[in-house]
mmCIF file of C-alpha atoms and ligand atoms in Angstrom:
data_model
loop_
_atom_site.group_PDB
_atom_site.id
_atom_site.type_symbol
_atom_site.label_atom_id
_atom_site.label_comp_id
_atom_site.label_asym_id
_atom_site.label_seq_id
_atom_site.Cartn_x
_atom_site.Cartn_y
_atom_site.Cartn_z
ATOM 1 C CA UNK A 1 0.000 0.000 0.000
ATOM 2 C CA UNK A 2 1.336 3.635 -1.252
ATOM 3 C CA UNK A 3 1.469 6.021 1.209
ATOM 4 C CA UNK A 4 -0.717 9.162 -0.179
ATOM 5 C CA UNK A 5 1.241 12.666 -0.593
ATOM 6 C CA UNK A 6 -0.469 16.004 -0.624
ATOM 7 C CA UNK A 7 1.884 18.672 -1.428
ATOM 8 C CA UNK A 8 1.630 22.624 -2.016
ATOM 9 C CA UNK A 9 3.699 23.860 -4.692
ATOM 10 C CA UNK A 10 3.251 28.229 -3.348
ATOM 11 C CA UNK A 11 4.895 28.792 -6.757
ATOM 12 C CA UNK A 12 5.914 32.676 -6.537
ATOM 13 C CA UNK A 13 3.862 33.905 -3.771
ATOM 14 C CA UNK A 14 4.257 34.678 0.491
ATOM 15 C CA UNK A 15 7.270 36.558 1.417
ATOM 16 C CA UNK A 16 8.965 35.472 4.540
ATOM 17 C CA UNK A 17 6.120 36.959 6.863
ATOM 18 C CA UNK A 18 3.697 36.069 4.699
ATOM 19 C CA UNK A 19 5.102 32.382 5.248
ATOM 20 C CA UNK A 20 5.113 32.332 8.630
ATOM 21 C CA UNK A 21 1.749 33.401 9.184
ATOM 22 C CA UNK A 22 0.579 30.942 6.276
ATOM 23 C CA UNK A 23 2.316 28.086 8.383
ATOM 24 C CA UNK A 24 1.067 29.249 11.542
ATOM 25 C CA UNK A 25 -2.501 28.822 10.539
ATOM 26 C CA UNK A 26 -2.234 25.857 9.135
ATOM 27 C CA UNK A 27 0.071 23.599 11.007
ATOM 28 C CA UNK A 28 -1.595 21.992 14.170
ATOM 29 C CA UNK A 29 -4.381 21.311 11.891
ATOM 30 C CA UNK A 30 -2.549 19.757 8.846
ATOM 31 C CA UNK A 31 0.030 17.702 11.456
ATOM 32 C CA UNK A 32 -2.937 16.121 12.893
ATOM 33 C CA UNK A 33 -4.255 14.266 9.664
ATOM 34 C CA UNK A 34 -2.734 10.809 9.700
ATOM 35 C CA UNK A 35 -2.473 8.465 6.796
ATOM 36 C CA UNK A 36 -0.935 10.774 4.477
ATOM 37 C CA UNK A 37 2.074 12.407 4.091
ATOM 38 C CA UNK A 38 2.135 16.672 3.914
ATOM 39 C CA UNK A 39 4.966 18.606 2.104
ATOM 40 C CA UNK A 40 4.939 22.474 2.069
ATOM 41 C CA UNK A 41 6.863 23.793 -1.165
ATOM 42 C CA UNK A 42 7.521 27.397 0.042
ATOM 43 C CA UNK A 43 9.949 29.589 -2.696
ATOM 44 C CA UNK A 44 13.844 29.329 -1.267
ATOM 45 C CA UNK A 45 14.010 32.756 0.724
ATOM 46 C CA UNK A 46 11.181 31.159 2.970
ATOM 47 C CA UNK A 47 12.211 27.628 3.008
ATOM 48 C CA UNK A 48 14.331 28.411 6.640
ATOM 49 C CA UNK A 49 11.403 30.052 8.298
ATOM 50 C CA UNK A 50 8.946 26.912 7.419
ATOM 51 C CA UNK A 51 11.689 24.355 8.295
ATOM 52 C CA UNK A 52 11.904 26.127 11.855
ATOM 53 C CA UNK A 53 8.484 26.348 11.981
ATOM 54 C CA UNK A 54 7.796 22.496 11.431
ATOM 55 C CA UNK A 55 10.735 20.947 12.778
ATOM 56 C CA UNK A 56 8.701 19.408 15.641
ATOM 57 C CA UNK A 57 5.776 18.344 13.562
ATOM 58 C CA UNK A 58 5.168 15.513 10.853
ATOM 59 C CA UNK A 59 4.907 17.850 7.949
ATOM 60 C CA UNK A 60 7.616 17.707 5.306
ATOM 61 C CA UNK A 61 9.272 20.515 3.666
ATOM 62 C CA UNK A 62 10.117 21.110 -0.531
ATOM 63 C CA UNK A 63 11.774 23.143 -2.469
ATOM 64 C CA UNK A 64 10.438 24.291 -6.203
ATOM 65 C CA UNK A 65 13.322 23.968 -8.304
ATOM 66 C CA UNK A 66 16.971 23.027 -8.125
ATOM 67 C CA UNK A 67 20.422 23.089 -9.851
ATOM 68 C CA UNK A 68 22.106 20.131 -10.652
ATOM 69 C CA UNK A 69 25.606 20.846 -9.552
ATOM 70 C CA UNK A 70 26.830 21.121 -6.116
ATOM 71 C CA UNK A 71 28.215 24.529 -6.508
ATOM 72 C CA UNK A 72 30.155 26.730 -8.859
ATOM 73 C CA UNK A 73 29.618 29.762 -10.821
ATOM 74 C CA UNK A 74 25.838 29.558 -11.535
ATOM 75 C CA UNK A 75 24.639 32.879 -9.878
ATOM 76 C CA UNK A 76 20.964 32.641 -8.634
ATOM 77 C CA UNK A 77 21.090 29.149 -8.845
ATOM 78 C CA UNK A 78 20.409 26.286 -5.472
ATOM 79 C CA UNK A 79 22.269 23.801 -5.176
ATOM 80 C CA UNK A 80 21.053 20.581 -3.844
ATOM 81 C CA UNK A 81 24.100 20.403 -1.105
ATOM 82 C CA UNK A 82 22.298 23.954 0.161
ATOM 83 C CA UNK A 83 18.374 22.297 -0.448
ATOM 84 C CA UNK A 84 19.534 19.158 1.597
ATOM 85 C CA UNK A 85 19.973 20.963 4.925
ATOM 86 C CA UNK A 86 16.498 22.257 5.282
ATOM 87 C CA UNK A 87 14.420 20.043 2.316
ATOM 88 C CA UNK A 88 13.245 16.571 1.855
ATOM 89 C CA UNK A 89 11.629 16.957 -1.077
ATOM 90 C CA UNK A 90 12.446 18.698 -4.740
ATOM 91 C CA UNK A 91 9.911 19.699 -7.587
ATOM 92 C CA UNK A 92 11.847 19.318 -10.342
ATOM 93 C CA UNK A 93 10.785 19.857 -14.398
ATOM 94 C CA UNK A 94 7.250 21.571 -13.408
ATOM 95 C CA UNK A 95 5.776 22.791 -16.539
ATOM 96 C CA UNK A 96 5.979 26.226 -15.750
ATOM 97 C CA UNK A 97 10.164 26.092 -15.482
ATOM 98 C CA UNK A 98 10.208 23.812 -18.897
ATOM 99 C CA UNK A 99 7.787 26.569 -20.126
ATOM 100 C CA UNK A 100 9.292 30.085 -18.402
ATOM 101 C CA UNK A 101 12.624 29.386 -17.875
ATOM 102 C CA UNK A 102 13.754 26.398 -20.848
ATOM 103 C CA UNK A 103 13.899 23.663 -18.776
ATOM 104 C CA UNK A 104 14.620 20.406 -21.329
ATOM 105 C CA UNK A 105 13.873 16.961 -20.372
ATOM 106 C CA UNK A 106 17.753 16.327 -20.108
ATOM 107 C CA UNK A 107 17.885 18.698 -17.070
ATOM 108 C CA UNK A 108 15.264 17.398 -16.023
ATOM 109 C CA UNK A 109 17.109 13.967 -15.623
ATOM 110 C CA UNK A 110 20.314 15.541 -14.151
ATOM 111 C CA UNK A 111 18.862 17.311 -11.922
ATOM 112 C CA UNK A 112 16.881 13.852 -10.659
ATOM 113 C CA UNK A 113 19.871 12.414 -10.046
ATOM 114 C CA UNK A 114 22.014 15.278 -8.092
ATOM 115 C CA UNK A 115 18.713 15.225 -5.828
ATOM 116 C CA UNK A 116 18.634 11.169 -5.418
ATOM 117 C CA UNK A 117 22.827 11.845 -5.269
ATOM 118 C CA UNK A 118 22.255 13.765 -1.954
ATOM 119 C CA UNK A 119 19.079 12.160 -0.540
ATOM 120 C CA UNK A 120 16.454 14.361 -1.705
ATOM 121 C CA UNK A 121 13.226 13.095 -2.901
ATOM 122 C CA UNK A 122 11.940 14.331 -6.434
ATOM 123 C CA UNK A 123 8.513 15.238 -7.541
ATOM 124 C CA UNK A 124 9.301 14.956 -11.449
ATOM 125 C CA UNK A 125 6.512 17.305 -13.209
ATOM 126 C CA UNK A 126 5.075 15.766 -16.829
ATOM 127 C CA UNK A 127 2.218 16.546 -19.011
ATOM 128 C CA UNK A 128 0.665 17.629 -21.989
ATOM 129 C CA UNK A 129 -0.289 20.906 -23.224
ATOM 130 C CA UNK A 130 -4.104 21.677 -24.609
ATOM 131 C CA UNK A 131 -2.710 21.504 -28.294
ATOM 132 C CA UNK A 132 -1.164 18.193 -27.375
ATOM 133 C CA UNK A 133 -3.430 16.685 -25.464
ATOM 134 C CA UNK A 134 -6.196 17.981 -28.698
ATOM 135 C CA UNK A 135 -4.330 16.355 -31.293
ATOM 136 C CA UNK A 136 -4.004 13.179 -29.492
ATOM 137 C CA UNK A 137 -0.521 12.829 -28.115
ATOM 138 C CA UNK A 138 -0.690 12.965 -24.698
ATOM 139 C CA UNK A 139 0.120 9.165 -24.108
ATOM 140 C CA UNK A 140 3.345 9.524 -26.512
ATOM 141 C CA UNK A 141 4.385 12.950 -24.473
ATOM 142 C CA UNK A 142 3.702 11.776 -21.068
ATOM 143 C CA UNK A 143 5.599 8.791 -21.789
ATOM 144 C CA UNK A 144 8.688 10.555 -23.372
ATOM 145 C CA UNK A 145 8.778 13.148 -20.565
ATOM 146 C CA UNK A 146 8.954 9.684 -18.108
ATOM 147 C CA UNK A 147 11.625 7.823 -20.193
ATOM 148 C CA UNK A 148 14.095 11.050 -19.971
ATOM 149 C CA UNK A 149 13.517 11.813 -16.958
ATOM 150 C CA UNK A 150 14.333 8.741 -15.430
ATOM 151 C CA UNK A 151 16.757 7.816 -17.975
ATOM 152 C CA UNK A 152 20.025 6.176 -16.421
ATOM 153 C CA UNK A 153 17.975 5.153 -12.894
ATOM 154 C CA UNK A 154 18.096 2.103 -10.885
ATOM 155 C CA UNK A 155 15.127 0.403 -9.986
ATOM 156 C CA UNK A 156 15.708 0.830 -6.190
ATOM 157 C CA UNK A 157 16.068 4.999 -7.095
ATOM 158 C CA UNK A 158 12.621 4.350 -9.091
ATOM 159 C CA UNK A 159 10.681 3.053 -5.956
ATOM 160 C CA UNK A 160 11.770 6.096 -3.915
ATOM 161 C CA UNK A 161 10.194 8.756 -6.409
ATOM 162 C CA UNK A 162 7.399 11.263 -6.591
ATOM 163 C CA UNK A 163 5.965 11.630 -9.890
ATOM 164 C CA UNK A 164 3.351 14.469 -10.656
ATOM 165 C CA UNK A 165 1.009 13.708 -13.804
ATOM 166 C CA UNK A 166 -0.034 17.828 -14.452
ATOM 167 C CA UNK A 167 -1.641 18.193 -17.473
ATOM 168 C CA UNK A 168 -0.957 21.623 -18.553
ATOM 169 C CA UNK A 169 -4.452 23.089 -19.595
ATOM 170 C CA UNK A 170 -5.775 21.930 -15.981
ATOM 171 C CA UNK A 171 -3.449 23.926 -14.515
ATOM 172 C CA UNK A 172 -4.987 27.734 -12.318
ATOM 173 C CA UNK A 173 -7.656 27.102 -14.525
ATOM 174 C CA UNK A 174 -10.357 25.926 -12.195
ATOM 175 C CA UNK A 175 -10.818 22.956 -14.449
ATOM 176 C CA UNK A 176 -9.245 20.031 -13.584
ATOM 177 C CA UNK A 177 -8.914 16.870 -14.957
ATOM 178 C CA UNK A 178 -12.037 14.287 -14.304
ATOM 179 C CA UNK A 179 -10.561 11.349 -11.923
ATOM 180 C CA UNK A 180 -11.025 8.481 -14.190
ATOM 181 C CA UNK A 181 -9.267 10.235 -17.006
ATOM 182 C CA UNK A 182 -6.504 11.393 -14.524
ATOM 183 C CA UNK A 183 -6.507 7.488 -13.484
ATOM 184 C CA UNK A 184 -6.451 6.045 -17.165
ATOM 185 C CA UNK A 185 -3.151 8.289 -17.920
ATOM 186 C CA UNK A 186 -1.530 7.943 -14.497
ATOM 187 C CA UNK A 187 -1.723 3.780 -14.422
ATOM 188 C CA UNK A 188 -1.611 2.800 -18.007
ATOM 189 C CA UNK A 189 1.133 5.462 -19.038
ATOM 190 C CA UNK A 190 3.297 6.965 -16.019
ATOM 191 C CA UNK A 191 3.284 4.030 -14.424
ATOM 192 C CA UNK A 192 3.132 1.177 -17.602
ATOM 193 C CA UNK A 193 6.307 3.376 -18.878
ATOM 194 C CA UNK A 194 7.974 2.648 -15.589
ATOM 195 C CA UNK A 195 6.631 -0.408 -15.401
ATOM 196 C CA UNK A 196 8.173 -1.419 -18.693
ATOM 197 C CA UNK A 197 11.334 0.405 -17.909
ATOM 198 C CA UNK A 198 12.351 -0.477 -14.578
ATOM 199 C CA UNK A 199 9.706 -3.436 -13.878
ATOM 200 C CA UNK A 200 6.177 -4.110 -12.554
ATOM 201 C CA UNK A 201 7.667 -3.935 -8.389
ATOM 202 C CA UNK A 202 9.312 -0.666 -9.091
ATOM 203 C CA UNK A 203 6.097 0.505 -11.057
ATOM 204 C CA UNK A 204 3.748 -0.596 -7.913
ATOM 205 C CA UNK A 205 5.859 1.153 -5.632
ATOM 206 C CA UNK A 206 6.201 4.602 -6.466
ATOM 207 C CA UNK A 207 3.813 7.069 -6.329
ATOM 208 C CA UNK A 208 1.804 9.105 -8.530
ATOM 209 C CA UNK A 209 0.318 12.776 -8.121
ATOM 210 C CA UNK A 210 -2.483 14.115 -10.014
ATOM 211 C CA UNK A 211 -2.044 18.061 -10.195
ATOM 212 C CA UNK A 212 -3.996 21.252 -11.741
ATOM 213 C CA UNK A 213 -6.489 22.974 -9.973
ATOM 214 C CA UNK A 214 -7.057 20.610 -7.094
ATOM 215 C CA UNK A 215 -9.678 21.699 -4.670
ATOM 216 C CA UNK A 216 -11.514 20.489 -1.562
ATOM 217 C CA UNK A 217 -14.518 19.779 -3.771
ATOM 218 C CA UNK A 218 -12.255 17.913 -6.383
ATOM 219 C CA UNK A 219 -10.026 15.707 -4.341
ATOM 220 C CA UNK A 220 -12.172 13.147 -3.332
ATOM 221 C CA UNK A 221 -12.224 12.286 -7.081
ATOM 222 C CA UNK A 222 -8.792 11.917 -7.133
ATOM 223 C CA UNK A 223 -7.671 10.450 -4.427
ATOM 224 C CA UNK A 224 -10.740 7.646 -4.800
ATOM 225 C CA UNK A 225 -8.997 6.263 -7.966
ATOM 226 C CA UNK A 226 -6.851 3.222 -7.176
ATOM 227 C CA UNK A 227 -4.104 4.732 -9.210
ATOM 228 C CA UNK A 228 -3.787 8.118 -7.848
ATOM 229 C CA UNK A 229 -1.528 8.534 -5.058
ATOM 230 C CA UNK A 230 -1.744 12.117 -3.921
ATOM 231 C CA UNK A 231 -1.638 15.978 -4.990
ATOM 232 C CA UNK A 232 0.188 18.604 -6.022
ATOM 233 C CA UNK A 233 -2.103 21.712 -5.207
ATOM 234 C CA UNK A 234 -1.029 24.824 -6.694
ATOM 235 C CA UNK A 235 -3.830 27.874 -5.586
ATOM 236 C CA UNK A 236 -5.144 26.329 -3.234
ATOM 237 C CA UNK A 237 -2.317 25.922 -1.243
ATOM 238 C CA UNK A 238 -1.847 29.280 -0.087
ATOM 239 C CA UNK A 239 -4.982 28.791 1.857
ATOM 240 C CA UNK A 240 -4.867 27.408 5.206
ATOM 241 C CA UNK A 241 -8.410 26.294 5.166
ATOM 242 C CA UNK A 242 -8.249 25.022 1.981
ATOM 243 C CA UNK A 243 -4.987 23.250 1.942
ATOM 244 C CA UNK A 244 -6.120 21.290 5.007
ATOM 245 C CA UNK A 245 -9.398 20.926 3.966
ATOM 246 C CA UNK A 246 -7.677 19.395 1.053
ATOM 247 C CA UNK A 247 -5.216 16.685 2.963
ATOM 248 C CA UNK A 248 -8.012 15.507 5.364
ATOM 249 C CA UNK A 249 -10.470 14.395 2.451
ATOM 250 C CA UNK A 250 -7.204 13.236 0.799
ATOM 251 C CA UNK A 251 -6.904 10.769 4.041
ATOM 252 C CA UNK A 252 -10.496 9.974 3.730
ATOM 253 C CA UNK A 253 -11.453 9.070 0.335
ATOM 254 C CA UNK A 254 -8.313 6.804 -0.090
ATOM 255 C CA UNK A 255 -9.718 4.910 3.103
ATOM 256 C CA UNK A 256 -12.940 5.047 1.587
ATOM 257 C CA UNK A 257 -11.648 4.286 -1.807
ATOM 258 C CA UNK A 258 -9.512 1.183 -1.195
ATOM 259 C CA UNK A 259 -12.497 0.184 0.889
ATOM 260 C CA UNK A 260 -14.732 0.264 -1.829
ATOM 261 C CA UNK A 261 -12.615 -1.900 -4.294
ATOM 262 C CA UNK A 262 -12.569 -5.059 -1.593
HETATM 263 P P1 13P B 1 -3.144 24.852 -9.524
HETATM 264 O O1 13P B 1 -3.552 23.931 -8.384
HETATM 265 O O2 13P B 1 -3.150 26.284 -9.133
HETATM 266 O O3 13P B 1 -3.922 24.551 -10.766
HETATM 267 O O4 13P B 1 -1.610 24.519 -9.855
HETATM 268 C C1 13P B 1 -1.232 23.194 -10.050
HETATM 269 C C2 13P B 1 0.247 23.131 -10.109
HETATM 270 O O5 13P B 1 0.874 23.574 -11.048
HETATM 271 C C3 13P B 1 0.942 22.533 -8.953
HETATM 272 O O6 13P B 1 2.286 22.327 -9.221
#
């Protein structure tokens, strides 16, 4: 049985006060939920405050982004010897860095291995576009964004990962994905191309994400699906209320879901 993870990804938003009081409301609440695991993804200049701020609870921390070298002359680039001191966890390849910033799918695979290197945990971003996923190639992107990025991996590596499916048009648009469409791409290609890659135990054992506009009133339709594993919640992260609205039907439904299927 998969562990579920609910993560926040705050993207560009809550300075350092703004953090803390974020954190503040949230955190009793959010420790409390059992079942699941909880990852804040705060931007870097905020990552100390949360860590300090959730160093006695349950609640894991993540950064957004990463370089894949230990140091060197990079300027305004993180290292993942600086992420590892504070961080758990690592977004890495979101679609709005391949997009914004001309991330490529073989950074995307270096930079999963310097996190795995120094003990970090990736949540590799794929997904389609609207123009891809309207002319019909969502299985053949999906499935080439998987292949690179875990190009050169060990099995035992595979079982530790995070894998987010995001398609791109569900993305801060208030429409998400439906659950068994989510599902059908999530089990037959993200985890059939690591299934075929790395084998059916390594496939079984690492967990999926669904993300774009997850919301307490969508989640349950997730998290239900016997393939889904978790969230990454963009918006709705940077509420309290929400977010922990969010992770307690997350802990629910995939009681309620596995129930359901015996
Ligand atoms: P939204 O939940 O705002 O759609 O963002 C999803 C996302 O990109 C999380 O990484």
């Amino acid at each position: 049985m998969r562990t579920p993870i609910i993560a926040g990804n705050w993207k560009m938003h809550k300075t350092i006060a703004e953090a803390i009081a974020l954190v503040r409301e949230m955190r009793r609440e959010l420790n409390e939920i059992e079942g699941v695991e909880k990852v804040l993804c705060p931007p870097f200049t905020a990552l100390a405050a949360v860590a300090e701020l959730i160093r006695t609870t349950q609640i894991k921390l993540g950064a957004q982004d990463m370089h894949w070298e230990d140091q060197g002359a990079f300027t305004g680039a993180i290292s993942p010897l600086m992420l590892k001191e504070l961080c758990q966890y690592v977004i890495i390849g979101h679609s709005e860095r391949r997009q914004y910033f001309g991330e490529t799918d073989e950074g995307v695979n270096r930079k999963v291995k310097a996190a795995l290197k120094h003990g970090l945990t990736p949540i590799i971003c794929v997904g389609e576009n609207l123009a891809q996923n309207e002319a019909g190639q969502t299985e053949a992107i999906v499935s080439a964004q998987v292949r690179a990025a875990l190009q050169g991996l060990t099995a035992a590596q595979v079982k530790s990962l995070v894998i987010a499916y995001e398609p791109i048009w569900a993305i801060g648009t208030g429409k998400p994905a439906t659950g068994s469409g989510a599902n059908a791409i999530i089990g037959q290609v993200v985890r059939g191309t690591v299934s075929s890659l790395f084998g059916e135990s390594a496939a079984q054992a690492l967990r999926i994400q669904y993300g774009g506009s997850v919301s307490p009133e969508s989640i349950a339709e997730f998290m239900t699906q016997p393939e889904i594993d978790g969230a990454l919640v963009g918006g709705a992260s940077l509420s309290a209320a929400k977010f922990v609205a969010i992770t307690r039907i997350a802990a629910q439904s995939k009681q309620q879901g596995a129930k359901n299927r015996t």
